[in-house]
Amino acid sequence: MTMKKQNLNIYHGDALNFYAKWPTPSVIISDGPYGVSSFDGDPHTPNALPEWYEPHIRKWSEFSKPATTLWFWNTEIGWAK
């Protein structure tokens, strides 16, 4: 069996600052915020999630390709918002 060495890059900061620098994604995995105050910057309620996610959704739409898959992790209420 042959294994190809994969490059790994770790970015620290707001993803909005990196979308244009990353290769076109095949998969986008979004894990938070959830609107449950679980970390600094996580809204206190799910009601604020649409505003928080809007700029990310714009970038996902701009830089993804038609076959890109989005895995969106959240609570039931957060997902529905």
Short mmCIF file of C-alpha atoms in Angstrom, two decimals:
data_model
loop_
_atom_site.label_atom_id
_atom_site.label_comp_id
_atom_site.label_asym_id
_atom_site.label_seq_id
_atom_site.Cartn_x
_atom_site.Cartn_y
_atom_site.Cartn_z
CA MET A 1 0.00 0.00 0.00
CA THR A 2 1.29 3.44 -0.92
CA MET A 3 0.47 6.41 1.27
CA LYS A 4 0.71 9.92 -0.02
CA LYS A 5 2.08 12.47 2.42
CA GLN A 6 -0.50 15.19 3.08
CA ASN A 7 0.32 18.77 3.89
CA LEU A 8 -1.24 20.15 7.03
CA ASN A 9 -1.72 23.82 7.77
CA ILE A 10 -3.14 25.18 11.00
CA TYR A 11 -4.50 28.72 11.01
CA HIS A 12 -5.21 30.63 14.19
CA GLY A 13 -7.65 33.52 13.99
CA ASP A 14 -10.96 34.50 12.49
CA ALA A 15 -11.77 32.28 9.50
CA LEU A 16 -13.11 35.33 7.66
CA ASN A 17 -9.49 36.44 7.30
CA PHE A 18 -8.42 33.16 5.65
CA TYR A 19 -11.15 32.02 3.25
CA ALA A 20 -9.53 33.74 0.25
CA LYS A 21 -6.15 32.10 1.03
CA TRP A 22 -7.41 28.51 1.31
CA PRO A 23 -7.82 26.13 -1.62
CA THR A 24 -11.37 25.64 -2.91
CA PRO A 25 -12.97 23.27 -0.39
CA SER A 26 -14.54 19.90 -1.10
CA VAL A 27 -16.00 19.87 2.41
CA ILE A 28 -16.76 22.66 4.88
CA ILE A 29 -17.23 21.61 8.51
CA SER A 30 -18.77 24.24 10.75
CA ASP A 31 -18.74 23.50 14.48
CA GLY A 32 -20.12 26.47 16.35
CA PRO A 33 -21.10 28.84 17.62
CA TYR A 34 -24.23 27.26 19.01
CA GLY A 35 -25.92 30.19 20.74
CA VAL A 36 -25.45 28.69 24.19
CA SER A 37 -22.61 30.89 25.60
CA SER A 38 -20.10 28.02 25.41
CA PHE A 39 -17.09 30.25 24.57
CA ASP A 40 -16.18 33.93 24.24
CA GLY A 41 -17.99 35.16 21.15
CA ASP A 42 -20.73 32.50 21.25
CA PRO A 43 -24.05 34.38 21.38
CA HIS A 44 -26.12 33.87 24.53
CA THR A 45 -29.12 32.61 22.56
CA PRO A 46 -29.66 31.05 19.12
CA ASN A 47 -31.54 34.19 18.03
CA ALA A 48 -28.23 35.93 17.25
CA LEU A 49 -26.86 33.08 15.12
CA PRO A 50 -28.16 34.23 11.72
CA GLU A 51 -26.30 37.53 12.08
CA TRP A 52 -23.15 35.76 13.31
CA TYR A 53 -23.11 33.21 10.48
CA GLU A 54 -24.11 35.51 7.60
CA PRO A 55 -20.60 36.69 6.67
CA HIS A 56 -19.32 33.09 6.81
CA ILE A 57 -22.14 31.82 4.60
CA ARG A 58 -21.31 34.55 2.09
CA LYS A 59 -17.67 33.40 2.02
CA TRP A 60 -18.63 29.71 1.84
CA SER A 61 -20.81 30.54 -1.15
CA GLU A 62 -18.11 32.64 -2.79
CA PHE A 63 -15.24 30.19 -2.43
CA SER A 64 -16.91 26.77 -2.62
CA LYS A 65 -17.65 24.79 -5.75
CA PRO A 66 -20.99 23.24 -6.79
CA ALA A 67 -20.03 19.85 -5.31
CA THR A 68 -18.81 21.22 -1.96
CA THR A 69 -20.48 19.55 1.01
CA LEU A 70 -21.36 21.53 4.15
CA TRP A 71 -21.41 19.75 7.52
CA PHE A 72 -23.12 22.16 9.87
CA TRP A 73 -22.96 21.15 13.55
CA ASN A 74 -25.29 22.92 15.96
CA THR A 75 -28.22 22.42 18.30
CA GLU A 76 -31.65 21.70 16.82
CA ILE A 77 -32.73 25.30 17.43
CA GLY A 78 -29.42 26.75 16.25
CA TRP A 79 -29.54 24.70 13.06
CA ALA A 80 -33.11 25.82 12.37
CA LYS A 81 -32.22 29.50 12.87
#
